XYZ file of N, CA, C and O in Angstrom:
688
model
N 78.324 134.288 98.149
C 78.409 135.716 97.943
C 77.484 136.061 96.800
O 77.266 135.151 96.001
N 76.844 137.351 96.571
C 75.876 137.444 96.012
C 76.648 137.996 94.646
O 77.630 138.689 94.911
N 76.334 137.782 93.034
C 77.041 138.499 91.897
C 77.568 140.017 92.655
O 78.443 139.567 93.395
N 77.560 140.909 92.804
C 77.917 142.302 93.397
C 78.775 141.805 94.236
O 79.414 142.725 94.748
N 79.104 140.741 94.635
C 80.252 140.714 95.642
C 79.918 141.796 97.131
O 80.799 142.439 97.703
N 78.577 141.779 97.497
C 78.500 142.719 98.914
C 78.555 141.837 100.278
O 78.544 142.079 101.485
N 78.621 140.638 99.414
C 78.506 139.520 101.092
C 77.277 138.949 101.690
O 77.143 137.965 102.418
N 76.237 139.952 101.127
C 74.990 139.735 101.712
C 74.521 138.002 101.454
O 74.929 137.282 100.543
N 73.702 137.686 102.386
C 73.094 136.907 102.049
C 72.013 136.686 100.512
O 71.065 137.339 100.077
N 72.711 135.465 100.037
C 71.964 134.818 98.340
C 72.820 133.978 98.006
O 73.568 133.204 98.604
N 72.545 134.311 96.665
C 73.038 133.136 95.965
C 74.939 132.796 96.050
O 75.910 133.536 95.889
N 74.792 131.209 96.403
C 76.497 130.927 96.799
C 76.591 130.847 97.945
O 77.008 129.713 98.179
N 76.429 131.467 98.978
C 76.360 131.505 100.406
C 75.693 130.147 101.224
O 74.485 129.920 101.164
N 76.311 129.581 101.726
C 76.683 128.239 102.157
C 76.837 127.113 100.897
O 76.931 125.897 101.064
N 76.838 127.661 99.889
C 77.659 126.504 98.955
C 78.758 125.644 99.288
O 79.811 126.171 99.648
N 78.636 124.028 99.200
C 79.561 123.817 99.957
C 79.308 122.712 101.491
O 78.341 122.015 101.797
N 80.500 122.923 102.133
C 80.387 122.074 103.354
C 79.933 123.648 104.435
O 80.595 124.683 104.366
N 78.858 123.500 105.240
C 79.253 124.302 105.975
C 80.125 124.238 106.679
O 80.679 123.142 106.603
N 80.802 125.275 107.765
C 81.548 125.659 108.533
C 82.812 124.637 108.261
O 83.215 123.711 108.965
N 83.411 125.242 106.700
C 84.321 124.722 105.942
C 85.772 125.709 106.315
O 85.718 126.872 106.716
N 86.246 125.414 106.224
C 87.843 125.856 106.362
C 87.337 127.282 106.116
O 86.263 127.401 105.527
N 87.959 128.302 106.483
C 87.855 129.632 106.117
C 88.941 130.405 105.380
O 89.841 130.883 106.070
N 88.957 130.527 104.477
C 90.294 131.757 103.959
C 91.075 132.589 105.123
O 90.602 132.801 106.240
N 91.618 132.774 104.930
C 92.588 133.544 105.750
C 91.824 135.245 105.287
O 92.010 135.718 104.166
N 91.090 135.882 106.228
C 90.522 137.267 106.273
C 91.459 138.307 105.695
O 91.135 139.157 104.866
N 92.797 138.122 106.289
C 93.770 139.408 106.012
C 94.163 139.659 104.206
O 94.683 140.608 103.619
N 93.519 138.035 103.620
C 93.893 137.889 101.853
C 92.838 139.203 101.333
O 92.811 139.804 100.259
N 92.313 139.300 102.112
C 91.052 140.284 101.045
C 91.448 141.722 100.930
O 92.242 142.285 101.682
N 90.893 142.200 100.034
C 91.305 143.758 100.219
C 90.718 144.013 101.520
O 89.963 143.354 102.234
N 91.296 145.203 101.642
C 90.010 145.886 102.423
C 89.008 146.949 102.058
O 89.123 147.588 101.013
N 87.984 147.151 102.948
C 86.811 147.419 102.713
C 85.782 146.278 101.293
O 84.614 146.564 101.028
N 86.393 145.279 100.706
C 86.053 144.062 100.218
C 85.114 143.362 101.424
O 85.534 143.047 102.538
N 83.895 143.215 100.986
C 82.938 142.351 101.760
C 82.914 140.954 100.882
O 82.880 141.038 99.655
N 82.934 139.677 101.528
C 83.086 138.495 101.170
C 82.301 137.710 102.220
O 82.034 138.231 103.303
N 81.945 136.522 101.931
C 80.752 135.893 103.111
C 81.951 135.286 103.919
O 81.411 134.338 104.488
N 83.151 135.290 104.262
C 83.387 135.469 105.804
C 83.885 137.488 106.116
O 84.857 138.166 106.446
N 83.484 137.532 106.007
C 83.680 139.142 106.306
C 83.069 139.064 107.737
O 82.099 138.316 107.865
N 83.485 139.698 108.753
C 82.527 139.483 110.270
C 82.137 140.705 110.395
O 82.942 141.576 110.723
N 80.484 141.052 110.089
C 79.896 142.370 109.683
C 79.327 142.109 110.822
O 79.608 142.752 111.833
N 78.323 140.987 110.808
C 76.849 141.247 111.463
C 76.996 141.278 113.062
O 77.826 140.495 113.522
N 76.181 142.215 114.102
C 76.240 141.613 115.345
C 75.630 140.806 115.581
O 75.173 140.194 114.615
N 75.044 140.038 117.791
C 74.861 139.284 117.321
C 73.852 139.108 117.169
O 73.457 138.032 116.722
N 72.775 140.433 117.588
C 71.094 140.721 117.581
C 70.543 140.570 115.977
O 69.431 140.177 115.624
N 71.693 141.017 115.106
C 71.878 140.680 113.719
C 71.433 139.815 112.892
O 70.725 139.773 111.886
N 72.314 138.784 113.896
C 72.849 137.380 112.940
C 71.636 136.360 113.651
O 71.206 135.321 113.150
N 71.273 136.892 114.795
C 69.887 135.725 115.521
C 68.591 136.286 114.433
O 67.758 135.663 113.775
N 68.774 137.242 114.545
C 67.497 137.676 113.136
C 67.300 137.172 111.924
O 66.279 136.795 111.349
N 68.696 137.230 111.539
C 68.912 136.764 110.175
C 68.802 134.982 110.233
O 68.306 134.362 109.292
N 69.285 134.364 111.346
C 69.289 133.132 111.174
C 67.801 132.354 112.015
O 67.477 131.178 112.179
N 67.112 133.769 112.437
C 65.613 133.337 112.966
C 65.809 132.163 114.024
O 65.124 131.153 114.183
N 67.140 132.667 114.814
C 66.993 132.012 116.439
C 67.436 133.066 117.124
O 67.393 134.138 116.520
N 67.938 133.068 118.446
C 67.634 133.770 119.857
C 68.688 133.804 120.180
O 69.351 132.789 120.394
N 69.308 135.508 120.351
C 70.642 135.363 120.752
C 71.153 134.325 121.749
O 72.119 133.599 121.514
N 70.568 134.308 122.677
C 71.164 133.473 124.056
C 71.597 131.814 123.416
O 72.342 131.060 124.043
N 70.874 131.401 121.867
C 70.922 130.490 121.133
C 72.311 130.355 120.841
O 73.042 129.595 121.477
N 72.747 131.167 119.769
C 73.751 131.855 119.485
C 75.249 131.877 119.940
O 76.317 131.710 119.351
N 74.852 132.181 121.359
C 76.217 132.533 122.396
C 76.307 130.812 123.176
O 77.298 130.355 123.745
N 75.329 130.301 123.032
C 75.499 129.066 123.796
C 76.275 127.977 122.289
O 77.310 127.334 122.463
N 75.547 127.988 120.981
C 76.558 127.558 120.329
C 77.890 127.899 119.772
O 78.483 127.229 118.926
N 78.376 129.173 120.402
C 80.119 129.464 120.010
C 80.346 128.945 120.986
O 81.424 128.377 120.808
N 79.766 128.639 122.637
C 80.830 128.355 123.970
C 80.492 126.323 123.219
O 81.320 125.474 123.550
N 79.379 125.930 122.377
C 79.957 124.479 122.227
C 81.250 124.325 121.075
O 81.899 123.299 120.872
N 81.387 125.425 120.511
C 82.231 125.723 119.440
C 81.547 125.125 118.164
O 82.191 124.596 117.259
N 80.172 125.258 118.171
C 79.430 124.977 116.747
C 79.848 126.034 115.067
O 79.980 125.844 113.857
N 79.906 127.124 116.057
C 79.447 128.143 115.213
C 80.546 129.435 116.215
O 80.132 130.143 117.133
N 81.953 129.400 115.664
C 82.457 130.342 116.252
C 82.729 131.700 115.359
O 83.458 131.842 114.377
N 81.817 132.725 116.099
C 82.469 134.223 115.126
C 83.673 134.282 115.738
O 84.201 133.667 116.665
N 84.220 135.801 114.483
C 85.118 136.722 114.846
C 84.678 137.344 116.091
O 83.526 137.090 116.442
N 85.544 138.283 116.983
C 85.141 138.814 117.377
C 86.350 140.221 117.234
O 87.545 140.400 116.998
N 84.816 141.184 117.629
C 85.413 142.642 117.351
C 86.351 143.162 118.345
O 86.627 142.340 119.219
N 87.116 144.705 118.487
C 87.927 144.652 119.109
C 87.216 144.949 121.009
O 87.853 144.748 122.042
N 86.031 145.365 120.915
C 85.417 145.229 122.465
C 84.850 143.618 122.706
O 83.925 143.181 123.390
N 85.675 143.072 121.972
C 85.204 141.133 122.240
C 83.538 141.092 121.932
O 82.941 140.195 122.527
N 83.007 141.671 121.361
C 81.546 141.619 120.967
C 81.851 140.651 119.187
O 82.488 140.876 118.158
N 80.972 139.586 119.706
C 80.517 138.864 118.799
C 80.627 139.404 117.057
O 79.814 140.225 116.631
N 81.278 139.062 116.528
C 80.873 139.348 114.895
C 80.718 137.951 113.778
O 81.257 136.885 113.481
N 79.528 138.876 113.425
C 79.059 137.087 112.398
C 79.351 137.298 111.094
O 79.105 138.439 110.704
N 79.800 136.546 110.303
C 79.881 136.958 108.899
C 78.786 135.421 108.285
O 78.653 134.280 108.729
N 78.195 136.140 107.110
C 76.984 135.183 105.938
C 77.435 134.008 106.213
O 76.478 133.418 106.713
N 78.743 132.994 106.171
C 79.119 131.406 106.305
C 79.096 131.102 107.631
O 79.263 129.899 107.831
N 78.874 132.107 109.114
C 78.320 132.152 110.181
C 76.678 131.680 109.972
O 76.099 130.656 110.334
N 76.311 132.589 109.410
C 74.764 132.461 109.677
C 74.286 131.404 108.450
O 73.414 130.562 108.665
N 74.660 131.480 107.717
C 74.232 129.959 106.883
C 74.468 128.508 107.382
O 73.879 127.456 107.132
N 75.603 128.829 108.229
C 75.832 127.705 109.588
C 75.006 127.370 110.438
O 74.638 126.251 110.795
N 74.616 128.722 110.873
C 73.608 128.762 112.071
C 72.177 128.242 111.347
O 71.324 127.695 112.046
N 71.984 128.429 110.024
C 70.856 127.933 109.832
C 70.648 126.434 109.665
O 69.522 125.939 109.718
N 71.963 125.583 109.424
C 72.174 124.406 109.379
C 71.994 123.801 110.670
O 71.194 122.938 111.032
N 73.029 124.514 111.392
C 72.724 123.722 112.610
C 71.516 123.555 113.703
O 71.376 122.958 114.771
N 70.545 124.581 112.687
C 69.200 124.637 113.192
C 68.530 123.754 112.547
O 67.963 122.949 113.286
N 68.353 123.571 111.224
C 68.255 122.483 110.593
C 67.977 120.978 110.807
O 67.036 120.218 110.576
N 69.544 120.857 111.497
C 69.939 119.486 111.350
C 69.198 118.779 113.009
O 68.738 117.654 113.205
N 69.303 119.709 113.777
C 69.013 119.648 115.243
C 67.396 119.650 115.285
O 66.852 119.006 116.182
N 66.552 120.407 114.271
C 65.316 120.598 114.435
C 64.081 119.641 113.693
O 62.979 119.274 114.099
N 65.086 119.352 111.954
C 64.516 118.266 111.416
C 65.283 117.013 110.989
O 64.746 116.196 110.242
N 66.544 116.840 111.453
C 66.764 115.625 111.615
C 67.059 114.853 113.271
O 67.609 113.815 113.641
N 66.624 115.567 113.699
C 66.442 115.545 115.327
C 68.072 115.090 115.998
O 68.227 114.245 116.879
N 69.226 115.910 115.308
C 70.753 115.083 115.686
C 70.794 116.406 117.228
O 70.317 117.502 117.526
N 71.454 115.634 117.641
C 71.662 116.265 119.584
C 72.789 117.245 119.066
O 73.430 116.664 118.190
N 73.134 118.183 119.233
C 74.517 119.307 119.388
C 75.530 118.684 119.434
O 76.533 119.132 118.879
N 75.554 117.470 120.112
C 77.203 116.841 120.140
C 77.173 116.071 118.415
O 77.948 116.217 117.469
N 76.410 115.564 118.510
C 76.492 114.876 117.111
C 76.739 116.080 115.543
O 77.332 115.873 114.485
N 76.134 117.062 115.946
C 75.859 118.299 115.096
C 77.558 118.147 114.904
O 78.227 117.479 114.116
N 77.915 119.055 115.964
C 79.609 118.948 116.492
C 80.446 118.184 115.625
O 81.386 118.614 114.957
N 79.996 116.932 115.699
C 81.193 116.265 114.910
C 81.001 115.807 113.471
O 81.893 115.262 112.822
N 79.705 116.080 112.987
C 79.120 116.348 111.806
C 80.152 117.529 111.029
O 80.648 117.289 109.928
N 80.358 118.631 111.656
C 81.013 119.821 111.622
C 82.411 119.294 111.191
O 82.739 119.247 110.006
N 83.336 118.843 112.359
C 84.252 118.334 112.114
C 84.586 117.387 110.919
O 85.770 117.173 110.656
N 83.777 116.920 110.325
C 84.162 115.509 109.713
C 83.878 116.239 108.406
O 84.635 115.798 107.541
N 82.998 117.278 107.894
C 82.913 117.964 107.133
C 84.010 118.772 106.693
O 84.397 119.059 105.560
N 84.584 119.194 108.266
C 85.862 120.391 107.822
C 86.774 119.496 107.534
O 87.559 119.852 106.655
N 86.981 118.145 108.110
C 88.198 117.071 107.716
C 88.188 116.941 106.210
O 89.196 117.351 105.636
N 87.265 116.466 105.520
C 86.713 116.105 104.646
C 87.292 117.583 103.431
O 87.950 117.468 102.396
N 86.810 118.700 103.992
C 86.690 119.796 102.799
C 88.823 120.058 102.938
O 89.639 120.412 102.086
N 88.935 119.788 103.951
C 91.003 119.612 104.108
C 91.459 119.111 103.307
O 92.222 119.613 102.481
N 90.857 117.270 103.407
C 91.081 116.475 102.184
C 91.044 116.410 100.999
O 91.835 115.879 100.219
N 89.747 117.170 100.750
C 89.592 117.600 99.203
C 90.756 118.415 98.595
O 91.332 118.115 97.549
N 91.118 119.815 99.619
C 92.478 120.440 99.209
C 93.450 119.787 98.959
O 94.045 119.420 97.946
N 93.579 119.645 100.364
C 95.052 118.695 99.906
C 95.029 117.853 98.682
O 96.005 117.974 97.942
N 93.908 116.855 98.262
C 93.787 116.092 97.082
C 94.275 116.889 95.758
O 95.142 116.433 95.012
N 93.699 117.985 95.574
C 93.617 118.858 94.711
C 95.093 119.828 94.611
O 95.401 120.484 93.616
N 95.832 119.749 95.775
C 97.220 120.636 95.447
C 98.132 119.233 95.192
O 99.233 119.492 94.708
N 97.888 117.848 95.418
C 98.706 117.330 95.059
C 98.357 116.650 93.748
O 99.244 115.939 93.274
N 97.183 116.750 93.066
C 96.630 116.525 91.608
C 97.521 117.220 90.849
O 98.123 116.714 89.903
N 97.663 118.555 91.270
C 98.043 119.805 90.688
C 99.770 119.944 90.573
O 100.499 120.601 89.828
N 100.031 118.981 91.702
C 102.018 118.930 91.568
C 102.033 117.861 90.805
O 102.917 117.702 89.964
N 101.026 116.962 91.005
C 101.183 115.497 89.947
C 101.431 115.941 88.169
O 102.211 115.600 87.279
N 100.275 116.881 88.307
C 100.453 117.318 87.216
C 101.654 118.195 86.599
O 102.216 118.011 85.520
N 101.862 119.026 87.396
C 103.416 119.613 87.352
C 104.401 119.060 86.817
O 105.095 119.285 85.825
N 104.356 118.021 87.903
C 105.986 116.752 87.572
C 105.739 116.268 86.126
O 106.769 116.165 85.460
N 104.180 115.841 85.291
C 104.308 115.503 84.607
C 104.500 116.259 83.214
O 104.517 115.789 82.077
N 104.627 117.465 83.616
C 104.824 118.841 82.606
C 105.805 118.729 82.725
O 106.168 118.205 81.672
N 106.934 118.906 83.555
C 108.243 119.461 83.668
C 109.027 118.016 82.894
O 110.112 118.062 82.314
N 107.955 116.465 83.107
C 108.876 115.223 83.051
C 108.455 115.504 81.078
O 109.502 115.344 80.451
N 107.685 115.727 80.463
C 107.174 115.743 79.525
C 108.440 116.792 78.639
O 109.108 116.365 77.696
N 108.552 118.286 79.240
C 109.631 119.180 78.902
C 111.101 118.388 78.505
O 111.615 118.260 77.393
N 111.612 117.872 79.937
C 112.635 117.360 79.836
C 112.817 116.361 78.492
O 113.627 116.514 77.577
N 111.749 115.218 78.660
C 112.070 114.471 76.870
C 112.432 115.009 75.963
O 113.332 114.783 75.154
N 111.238 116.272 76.148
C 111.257 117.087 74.723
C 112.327 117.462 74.164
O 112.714 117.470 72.996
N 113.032 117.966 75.743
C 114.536 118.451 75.471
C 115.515 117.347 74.754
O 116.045 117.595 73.672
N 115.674 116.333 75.322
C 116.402 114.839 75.111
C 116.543 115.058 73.868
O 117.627 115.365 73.372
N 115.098 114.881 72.989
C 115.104 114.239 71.940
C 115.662 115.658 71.187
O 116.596 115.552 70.391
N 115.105 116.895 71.443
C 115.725 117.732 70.686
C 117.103 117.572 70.200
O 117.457 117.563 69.021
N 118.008 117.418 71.485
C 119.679 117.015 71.661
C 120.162 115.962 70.507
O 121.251 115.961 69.933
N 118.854 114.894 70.283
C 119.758 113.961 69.114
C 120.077 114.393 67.848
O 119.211 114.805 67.077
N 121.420 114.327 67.525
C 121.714 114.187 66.008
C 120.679 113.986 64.941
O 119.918 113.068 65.246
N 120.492 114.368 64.158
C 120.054 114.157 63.013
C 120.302 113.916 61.228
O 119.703 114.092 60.167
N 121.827 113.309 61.839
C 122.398 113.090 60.991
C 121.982 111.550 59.685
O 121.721 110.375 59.945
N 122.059 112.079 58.684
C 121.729 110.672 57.483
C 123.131 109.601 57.678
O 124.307 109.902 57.478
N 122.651 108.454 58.069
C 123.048 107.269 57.946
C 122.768 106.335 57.230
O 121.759 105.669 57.462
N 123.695 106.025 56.055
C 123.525 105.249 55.004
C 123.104 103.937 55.781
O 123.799 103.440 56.667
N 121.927 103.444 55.368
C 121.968 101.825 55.677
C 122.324 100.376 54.580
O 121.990 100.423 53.396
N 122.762 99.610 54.947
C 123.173 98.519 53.644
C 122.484 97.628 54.463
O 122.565 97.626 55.691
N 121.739 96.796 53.725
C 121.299 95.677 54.567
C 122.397 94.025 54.382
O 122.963 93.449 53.452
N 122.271 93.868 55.452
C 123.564 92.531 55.314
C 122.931 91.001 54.104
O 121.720 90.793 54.034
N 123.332 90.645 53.776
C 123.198 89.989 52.902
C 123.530 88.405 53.740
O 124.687 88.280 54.143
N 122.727 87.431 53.956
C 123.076 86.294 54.322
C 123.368 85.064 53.331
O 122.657 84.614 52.433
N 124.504 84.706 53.730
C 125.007 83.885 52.631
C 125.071 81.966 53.471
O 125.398 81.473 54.550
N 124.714 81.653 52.591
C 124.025 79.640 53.293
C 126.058 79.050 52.803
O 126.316 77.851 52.908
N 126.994 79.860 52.416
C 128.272 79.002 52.686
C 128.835 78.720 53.914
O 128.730 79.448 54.901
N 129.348 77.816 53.873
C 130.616 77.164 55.320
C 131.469 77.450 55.206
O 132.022 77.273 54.120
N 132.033 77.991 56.120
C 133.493 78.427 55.950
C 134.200 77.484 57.401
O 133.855 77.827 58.531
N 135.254 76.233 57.193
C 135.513 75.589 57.961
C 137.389 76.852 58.453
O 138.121 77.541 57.742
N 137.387 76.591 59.646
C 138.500 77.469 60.166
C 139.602 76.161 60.882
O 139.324 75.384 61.795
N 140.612 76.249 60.266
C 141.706 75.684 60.413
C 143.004 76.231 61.478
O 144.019 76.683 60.948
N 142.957 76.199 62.164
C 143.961 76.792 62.590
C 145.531 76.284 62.291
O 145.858 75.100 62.213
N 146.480 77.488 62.133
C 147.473 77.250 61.410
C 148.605 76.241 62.302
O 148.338 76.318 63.501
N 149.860 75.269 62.013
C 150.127 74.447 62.731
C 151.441 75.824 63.453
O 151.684 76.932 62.974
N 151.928 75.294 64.470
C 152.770 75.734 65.018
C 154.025 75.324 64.629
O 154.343 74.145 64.479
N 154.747 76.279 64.461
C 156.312 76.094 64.375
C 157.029 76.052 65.689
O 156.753 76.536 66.787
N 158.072 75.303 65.236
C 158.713 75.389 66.311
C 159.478 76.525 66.671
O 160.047 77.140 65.769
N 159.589 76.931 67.937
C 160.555 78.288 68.349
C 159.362 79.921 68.993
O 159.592 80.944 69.637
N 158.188 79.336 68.366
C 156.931 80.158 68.296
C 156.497 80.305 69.299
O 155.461 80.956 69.434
């Protein structure tokens, strides 16, 4: 997303894994443009990503690159669309990988950017437990007494003391 927050294509926009997990759309305000915002059509987004619609529509039916779509089912692209699309032009054009391979490039990326979350919300409870385990001591120790206890230190003495036991009487 560009500083102004308009969505446009710049700086930030495909930062990242492409065609990475997406936010949930409905979190944003509205009228808030964000680079998944699904603005562009798709005469738009082939311009912007300098390929050919028919390009385009053939990679959402491989599921490379799937927009939103609007409410007459017409295609909508948002900036992490077309920074996609420029990848997967990319990767297909100068590292010569076939669409299926692209495909699971995609996948293993979105696995991957999952993992990182998940890593990161359970860093974040790790850390928790160790706040709340840290509190609790605090508490503990607060709870002890602090009372002065005279100490005497014992004195060791090198005598024998032999123990006799006393004789028994009779009747006892």
């Amino acid at each position: 997303m560009d500083p102004r927050g308009t969505g446009g294509i710049g700086p930030g926009v495909g930062d990242g894994l492409p065609g990475g997990p997406r936010p949930s759309r409905s979190a944003a305000a509205p009228y808030q443009l964000t680079e998944d915002t699904p603005v562009y059509v798709i005469s738009v987004a082939a311009q912007l990503s300098g390929l050919h619609p028919q390009t385009l529509r053939q990679y959402d039916r491989l599921g490379l690159v799937s927009p939103d779509r609007a409410a007459g089912r017409g295609r909508r692209y948002s900036a992490r669309d077309i920074e996609q699309l420029r990848e997967v032009q990319r990767l297909s054009q100068e590292e010569g990988i076939n669409l299926a391979g692209i495909k699971r490039i995609i996948e293993l990326e979105n696995q991957v950017a999952a993992l990182q979350s998940r890593v990161t919300e359970l860093l974040d409870a790790v850390e928790g437990a160790a706040a709340a385990m840290q509190q609790r001591e605090a508490a503990v120790h607060a709870s002890y007494r602090r009372d002065l206890v005279p100490y005497q230190q014992v004195q060791q003495s090198s005598a024998l003391v032999v123990w006799r036991p006393k004789a028994r009487r009779p009747g006892q």
